[in-house]
């Protein structure tokens, strides 16, 4: 079998993280089997269409590294890949269904449908279309046509029996046909509904497997009966597990933007993750763990490592929550692996946004030491604030002393550090680290440099959280470090 899968987002907004997981599993399945990954834009819902949404979805997928083989921008043998450009095809096959008595024209007006629902509610009957136009005679249809009523096209669902949904992940799912109404396939304006366009496109784009969220299971009986009516071979279904909020309470798919879930912010849009300073490598690694597991109790892996192990049969059908703490851990792991230049380039936009004028050389100095301290890229901003702001010294002689380094010893240590910074040539990392350690070991009561180095960092940066001392002193520069140490020494005089 030639493996062909598709991700078919609707441009009614951003790319949801749940949709990104669906796209990722489709991409992994295609790449695992040397197949094709198709991007199709399902824009038939014109009322909810959002200008710019298509480009936003494409940008988010590119950021995640989910490249496609065929799509609106790349073309392919089965295009066009935007549904609004395929309207004639849907009309043709809707007409065919009517001609073959698998569908019928429905002339009910919105007012009639509304009145029908009111009567059903009053009688406490199931709400839904009662198929009244399914049984119109030829004369009755002609009368409605002559009255100028523009019909929709509805599918004739079987009234009895069951439809079996074969699912790779869930096994066979059986649904009574009586539970499925006669849905609209073609609207009165000639545009298709999702059901018709979806089935027609999957057939003519030769889609072999449909990997989609389990919330679409309810549509499968209709789609399967459409395939039977057309006489087309049905793709293989795999309904992916529901994605829950991190707390495990509620569907994440209902959320449209970041929200609070048990006291922590939960991101929803892929662009929100990007803006929050999460790396695409970490996010796809994280999403691959939602409903599937690499095995060997291993959480961190690349997609190249995962592909040989990825099997649809191994996807767990149970709802899966998003453990965001694990995402932060993963992101920190990937940050640690970044080269200093790449990390500096990734951090710089957040410093720019904070209004800081960044010296690239200064930034490169602190990146190796910073990488182990960051969970997200914006975390660098408070760490590095001392490099950009001339904040007044908040310390006192008492706060810069230590039980292993009383005030007199602290005074001596800071003076020697000041003199070193003023006189040393060259002013470099090796010289700074050696001198500061020697000073610390010589002036503390226990002969250990730690108490002095900690107080030095506190004095030089004016922050409780910052990069390590030696890198901080070098990045700050001789002049500014000396000025800060002069202030500190004056505290002890």
XYZ file of C-alpha atoms in Angstrom:
493
model
C 0.000 0.000 0.000
C 1.188 3.508 -0.819
C 0.901 5.359 2.493
C -0.731 8.757 2.093
C -1.994 10.735 5.075
C -3.282 14.266 5.415
C -3.580 17.027 7.954
C -6.604 19.129 7.074
C -6.983 22.168 9.342
C -9.803 24.661 9.030
C -8.658 28.313 8.835
C -11.045 29.443 11.537
C -8.157 30.395 13.843
C -4.714 29.398 15.090
C -3.119 25.936 15.205
C -4.299 24.350 18.472
C -1.815 22.189 20.382
C -4.219 19.250 20.010
C -4.237 19.784 16.259
C -0.445 19.936 16.306
C -0.376 16.502 17.986
C -2.637 15.157 15.221
C -0.386 16.685 12.554
C 2.700 15.228 14.258
C 1.331 11.670 14.386
C 0.324 11.899 10.724
C 3.783 13.191 9.849
C 5.503 10.448 11.871
C 3.372 7.727 10.254
C 4.124 9.008 6.758
C 7.858 9.366 7.408
C 8.067 5.973 9.123
C 6.630 4.237 6.040
C 8.194 6.396 3.342
C 4.763 7.763 2.460
C 3.348 11.191 1.657
C 2.157 13.794 4.137
C -0.465 16.081 2.573
C -1.567 19.491 3.849
C -5.143 20.336 2.868
C -6.975 23.509 3.870
C -10.644 22.834 4.663
C -12.152 26.288 4.290
C -15.765 25.416 3.506
C -17.020 27.041 6.729
C -17.076 30.554 5.310
C -18.978 32.051 8.248
C -16.151 31.218 10.675
C -13.318 31.879 8.246
C -10.587 34.096 9.763
C -8.413 36.112 7.355
C -4.750 35.274 7.932
C -5.515 32.033 9.770
C -4.267 29.829 6.938
C -0.876 31.545 6.949
C -0.711 31.353 10.752
C -1.344 27.590 10.630
C 1.307 27.121 7.939
C 3.823 29.208 9.911
C 3.201 27.174 13.086
C 3.679 23.885 11.251
C 6.898 25.110 9.691
C 8.146 26.234 13.101
C 7.450 22.730 14.446
C 9.422 21.245 11.547
C 6.440 19.336 10.130
C 7.126 19.592 6.427
C 4.568 18.369 3.888
C 4.981 16.754 0.492
C 1.864 18.180 -1.165
C -0.173 21.233 -0.279
C -1.416 24.674 -1.327
C 2.102 26.118 -1.586
C 3.778 23.044 -3.076
C 1.078 21.731 -5.380
C 0.956 18.043 -6.241
C -0.793 15.566 -8.505
C -4.178 15.764 -6.746
C -4.678 19.502 -6.219
C -5.934 22.022 -5.676
C -5.375 21.547 -1.941
C -7.808 24.244 -0.768
C -11.422 23.097 -0.601
C -12.951 26.388 -1.737
C -11.175 25.803 -5.060
C -12.802 22.377 -5.514
C -16.489 23.351 -5.362
C -17.369 21.992 -8.823
C -16.138 18.539 -7.798
C -18.381 18.453 -4.727
C -21.400 19.610 -6.749
C -20.758 16.864 -9.289
C -20.722 14.109 -6.690
C -23.645 15.508 -4.710
C -25.673 15.409 -7.927
C -24.486 11.842 -8.530
C -25.727 10.770 -5.093
C -29.140 12.299 -5.795
C -29.325 10.605 -9.191
C -28.422 7.247 -7.650
C -31.037 7.713 -4.888
C -28.395 7.878 -2.114
C -29.305 11.482 -1.339
C -32.234 13.833 -1.735
C -33.047 17.494 -1.994
C -34.459 19.092 1.123
C -36.523 22.272 0.785
C -37.142 22.989 4.474
C -36.689 26.637 5.344
C -34.888 27.786 8.517
C -38.271 28.731 9.994
C -39.684 25.280 9.300
C -36.669 23.626 10.886
C -36.960 25.867 13.929
C -40.643 25.060 14.322
C -39.880 21.349 13.944
C -37.360 21.506 16.820
C -39.833 23.345 19.043
C -42.441 20.637 18.439
C -39.895 17.907 19.175
C -38.900 19.599 22.419
C -42.514 20.045 23.476
C -43.215 16.383 22.774
C -39.947 15.388 24.465
C -38.808 13.625 21.313
C -35.197 13.379 20.069
C -34.065 16.622 18.472
C -33.068 16.410 14.830
C -34.207 16.449 11.259
C -37.280 14.238 10.819
C -36.539 13.339 7.176
C -39.786 14.909 5.923
C -38.286 15.776 2.518
C -36.894 12.278 2.081
C -40.372 11.043 1.210
C -41.558 13.831 -1.103
C -43.133 12.723 -4.357
C -41.894 13.976 -7.708
C -44.918 16.285 -7.910
C -44.236 17.714 -4.457
C -40.622 18.419 -5.341
C -41.692 20.123 -8.555
C -44.115 22.291 -6.596
C -41.380 23.418 -4.199
C -39.008 24.090 -7.084
C -41.654 26.243 -8.806
C -42.089 28.186 -5.558
C -38.435 29.238 -5.858
C -37.168 27.286 -2.850
C -33.448 26.558 -3.067
C -32.749 23.116 -1.621
C -29.890 21.591 0.288
C -28.791 18.029 -0.437
C -29.122 15.502 2.374
C -27.657 12.001 2.533
C -29.971 9.009 2.904
C -28.589 7.186 5.944
C -29.685 3.549 6.301
C -32.669 3.466 8.639
C -31.885 0.080 10.130
C -28.897 -2.041 11.067
C -25.509 -0.968 12.303
C -22.354 0.569 10.926
C -19.047 -0.916 12.058
C -16.078 1.445 12.296
C -12.819 -0.516 11.987
C -10.202 1.416 13.948
C -6.507 0.546 14.191
C -6.245 2.004 17.705
C -9.650 1.105 19.188
C -10.680 -2.032 17.355
C -14.210 -2.283 15.963
C -16.721 0.367 17.025
C -20.381 -0.444 16.338
C -23.012 2.280 15.933
C -26.744 1.843 15.362
C -27.744 3.559 12.137
C -30.879 4.871 13.813
C -28.643 7.186 15.848
C -27.407 9.009 12.754
C -29.592 11.611 11.045
C -29.704 12.496 7.371
C -27.022 15.197 7.313
C -26.679 18.040 4.847
C -23.993 17.358 2.242
C -24.435 20.401 0.033
C -25.709 23.751 1.295
C -28.210 25.891 -0.567
C -25.388 28.226 -1.681
C -23.646 25.328 -3.431
C -20.868 24.965 -0.856
C -20.263 21.494 0.588
C -20.413 20.633 4.260
C -17.400 19.072 5.951
C -18.813 15.556 5.451
C -19.074 15.604 1.668
C -15.877 17.558 1.019
C -13.899 15.392 3.425
C -14.889 12.090 1.836
C -14.590 13.311 -1.767
C -11.176 14.846 -1.139
C -9.786 11.837 0.726
C -10.852 9.623 -2.184
C -9.477 11.775 -4.988
C -6.280 12.556 -3.052
C -5.776 8.805 -2.555
C -5.556 9.075 1.227
C -4.763 5.625 2.630
C -5.025 6.319 6.383
C -7.048 8.859 8.337
C -5.432 9.765 11.661
C -7.659 12.236 13.470
C -8.849 13.183 16.942
C -11.364 10.903 18.610
C -13.957 13.689 18.709
C -14.547 12.843 15.036
C -15.610 9.258 15.778
C -19.257 10.388 15.724
C -18.903 11.346 12.045
C -17.364 8.032 11.005
C -20.662 6.119 10.480
C -21.845 8.756 8.028
C -18.510 8.849 6.202
C -18.345 5.065 5.973
C -21.849 4.963 4.483
C -20.851 7.670 2.021
C -17.913 5.518 0.886
C -20.297 2.585 0.464
C -22.750 4.733 -1.513
C -20.013 5.969 -3.834
C -18.582 2.462 -4.187
C -15.146 3.706 -3.125
C -12.507 1.922 -1.086
C -12.466 3.220 2.453
C -9.256 4.527 4.083
C -7.982 2.996 7.311
C -9.209 4.846 10.427
C -7.140 5.608 13.526
C -8.790 7.881 16.070
C -6.211 9.463 18.362
C -6.830 9.825 22.107
C -8.510 12.859 23.552
C -6.154 15.551 24.889
C -7.075 16.735 28.385
C -6.103 19.802 30.387
C -2.894 19.330 32.439
C -5.003 18.754 35.559
C -6.789 15.916 33.748
C -10.111 17.746 34.066
C -11.803 18.831 30.860
C -10.956 18.705 27.155
C -8.146 20.983 26.078
C -9.720 21.174 22.620
C -12.456 23.441 23.976
C -9.914 26.110 24.873
C -9.119 28.884 22.440
C -6.259 30.612 24.277
C -4.020 30.355 27.329
C -5.912 29.848 30.583
C -5.401 29.078 34.267
C -5.697 25.423 35.248
C -5.232 24.805 38.945
C -2.978 27.793 39.482
C -0.733 27.512 36.448
C -0.942 29.034 33.012
C -1.773 26.537 30.288
C -0.801 27.434 26.742
C -3.100 26.356 23.905
C -2.024 27.913 20.614
C 1.233 26.730 19.037
C 2.186 30.382 18.620
C 1.756 30.831 22.397
C 4.349 28.123 22.999
C 6.690 29.831 20.553
C 6.209 33.217 22.210
C 6.747 31.661 25.644
C 10.269 30.619 24.663
C 9.755 26.915 24.107
C 11.859 25.224 21.452
C 10.151 23.339 18.600
C 12.341 20.285 19.219
C 11.143 20.140 22.814
C 7.502 20.668 21.874
C 7.366 17.878 19.262
C 9.209 15.554 21.672
C 6.599 16.444 24.302
C 3.656 15.902 21.926
C 5.005 12.539 20.770
C 4.644 11.408 24.390
C 0.937 12.347 24.497
C -0.804 9.049 23.794
C 2.308 7.201 22.651
C 5.505 6.175 24.409
C 8.999 5.629 23.084
C 9.596 2.808 25.537
C 12.511 1.981 27.841
C 11.165 4.663 30.239
C 12.747 7.255 27.966
C 11.143 10.690 27.783
C 13.665 12.646 25.721
C 14.281 11.618 22.119
C 14.494 13.075 18.646
C 11.900 12.343 15.994
C 14.553 10.495 13.991
C 15.023 8.198 16.980
C 11.267 7.780 17.443
C 10.284 6.932 13.869
C 11.563 3.319 13.790
C 9.492 2.588 16.931
C 6.306 4.424 15.982
C 3.319 2.120 15.392
C -0.342 3.126 15.364
C -1.223 -0.040 17.269
C 0.894 1.244 20.175
C -1.103 4.460 20.570
C -3.076 4.344 23.821
C -6.777 5.136 23.190
C -7.278 6.449 26.744
C -7.551 10.235 27.156
C -4.134 11.801 27.730
C -3.423 14.867 29.820
C -0.650 17.306 28.959
C 2.041 17.226 31.684
C 3.381 20.767 31.215
C 6.014 20.350 33.959
C 7.599 17.691 31.795
C 7.566 20.097 28.856
C 9.560 22.645 30.845
C 12.038 19.941 31.837
C 12.397 18.808 28.227
C 12.854 22.373 27.058
C 15.631 22.879 29.595
C 17.352 19.741 28.327
C 17.265 20.972 24.731
C 18.489 24.427 25.760
C 21.502 22.825 27.426
C 22.416 21.157 24.139
C 22.388 24.410 22.158
C 25.639 25.937 20.962
C 26.378 29.286 22.677
C 25.863 31.268 19.473
C 22.524 29.588 18.723
C 21.355 30.153 22.311
C 22.428 33.804 22.201
C 20.479 34.283 18.957
C 17.421 32.597 20.494
C 17.567 34.697 23.673
C 18.244 38.041 21.988
C 14.639 38.737 20.807
C 13.391 38.521 24.402
C 16.080 40.936 25.574
C 15.206 43.249 22.675
C 11.539 43.086 23.686
C 12.523 44.087 27.229
C 14.132 47.200 25.770
C 17.742 46.139 26.301
C 20.470 47.038 23.812
C 22.354 43.787 23.453
C 26.110 43.496 22.975
C 26.539 40.149 21.154
C 30.032 39.543 22.557
C 28.793 40.140 26.090
C 25.891 37.743 25.512
C 28.170 34.998 24.204
C 30.263 35.154 27.372
C 27.382 34.157 29.647
C 25.572 31.671 27.377
C 27.541 28.499 28.260
C 26.981 29.073 31.972
C 23.386 30.216 31.464
C 22.205 27.199 29.486
C 21.897 24.930 32.531
C 19.804 27.536 34.361
C 17.098 28.150 31.744
C 13.791 26.302 31.422
C 12.413 28.748 28.838
C 14.220 31.336 26.766
C 12.596 34.398 28.442
C 14.053 33.203 31.757
C 17.282 34.805 30.546
C 15.827 38.315 30.921
C 15.764 38.508 34.743
C 19.074 36.598 34.919
C 20.812 39.167 32.727
C 19.095 42.368 33.869
C 22.235 43.556 35.709
C 24.090 43.754 32.397
C 21.702 46.376 31.066
C 20.459 48.328 34.070
C 22.492 50.537 36.391
C 20.528 49.726 39.523
C 21.645 51.391 42.792
C 23.490 49.140 45.233
C 20.985 47.635 47.680
C 23.475 45.682 49.799
C 24.933 46.530 53.201
C 28.205 45.529 54.882
C 26.185 43.113 56.974
C 24.414 41.490 54.013
C 27.749 41.004 52.244
C 29.339 39.331 55.245
C 29.114 35.642 56.191
C 29.686 33.533 59.294
C 32.785 32.156 57.575
C 33.668 35.669 56.397
C 33.017 38.332 59.069
C 32.967 42.005 58.116
C 36.732 42.594 58.467
C 37.560 39.605 56.285
C 34.841 40.548 53.796
C 36.312 44.069 53.605
C 39.755 42.633 52.815
C 38.358 40.274 50.210
C 36.395 42.942 48.348
C 39.390 45.314 48.409
C 41.682 42.675 46.934
C 39.049 41.843 44.315
C 38.739 45.539 43.415
C 42.509 45.931 43.082
C 42.697 42.833 40.920
C 39.986 44.075 38.565
C 41.689 47.492 38.341
C 45.200 46.215 37.613
C 45.058 42.794 35.945
C 46.067 42.317 32.306
C 44.462 40.711 30.467
C 41.014 40.849 31.998
C 39.844 37.382 30.985
C 37.862 34.434 32.321
C 40.832 32.296 33.365
C 42.489 35.146 35.254
C 39.245 36.167 36.970
C 38.336 32.634 38.084
C 41.835 31.872 39.451
C 42.162 35.164 41.335
C 38.680 35.102 42.869
C 39.142 31.534 44.112
C 42.515 32.360 45.637
C 41.119 35.426 47.408
C 38.158 33.436 48.737
C 40.290 30.587 50.057
C 42.688 32.982 51.771
C 40.194 35.200 53.605
C 37.484 32.781 54.834
C 37.679 31.112 58.217
C 37.230 27.624 56.756
C 39.588 28.210 53.852
C 36.856 27.584 51.276
C 36.113 30.048 48.496
C 32.339 29.449 48.367
C 31.167 32.092 50.879
C 33.274 34.803 49.249
C 32.296 33.873 45.693
C 28.614 33.912 46.615
C 28.840 37.357 48.203
C 30.930 38.638 45.288
C 28.250 37.585 42.822
C 25.613 39.227 45.002
C 27.695 42.422 45.105
C 28.636 42.555 41.424
C 25.243 41.703 39.941
C 22.967 43.115 42.638
C 20.717 40.093 42.023
C 19.855 36.956 43.946
C 19.660 35.050 40.666
C 22.282 35.602 37.964
C 24.892 33.783 35.879
C 27.983 32.472 37.711
C 30.373 35.084 39.134
C 33.296 34.780 36.733
C 31.175 35.018 33.588
C 29.168 37.865 35.155
C 32.327 39.868 35.878
C 33.683 39.340 32.385
C 30.371 40.163 30.663
C 29.887 43.259 32.827
C 33.344 44.467 31.807
C 36.248 45.833 33.801
C 34.907 49.392 34.096
C 31.453 48.555 35.407
C 32.703 45.764 37.678
C 35.291 48.121 39.164
C 32.690 50.833 39.745
C 30.431 48.340 41.550
C 33.302 47.061 43.724
C 34.319 50.606 44.646
C 30.775 51.085 45.962
C 31.000 47.834 47.902
C 34.348 48.650 49.494
C 32.962 52.029 50.591
C 30.292 50.188 52.575
C 32.943 48.759 54.870
C 34.834 52.054 55.452
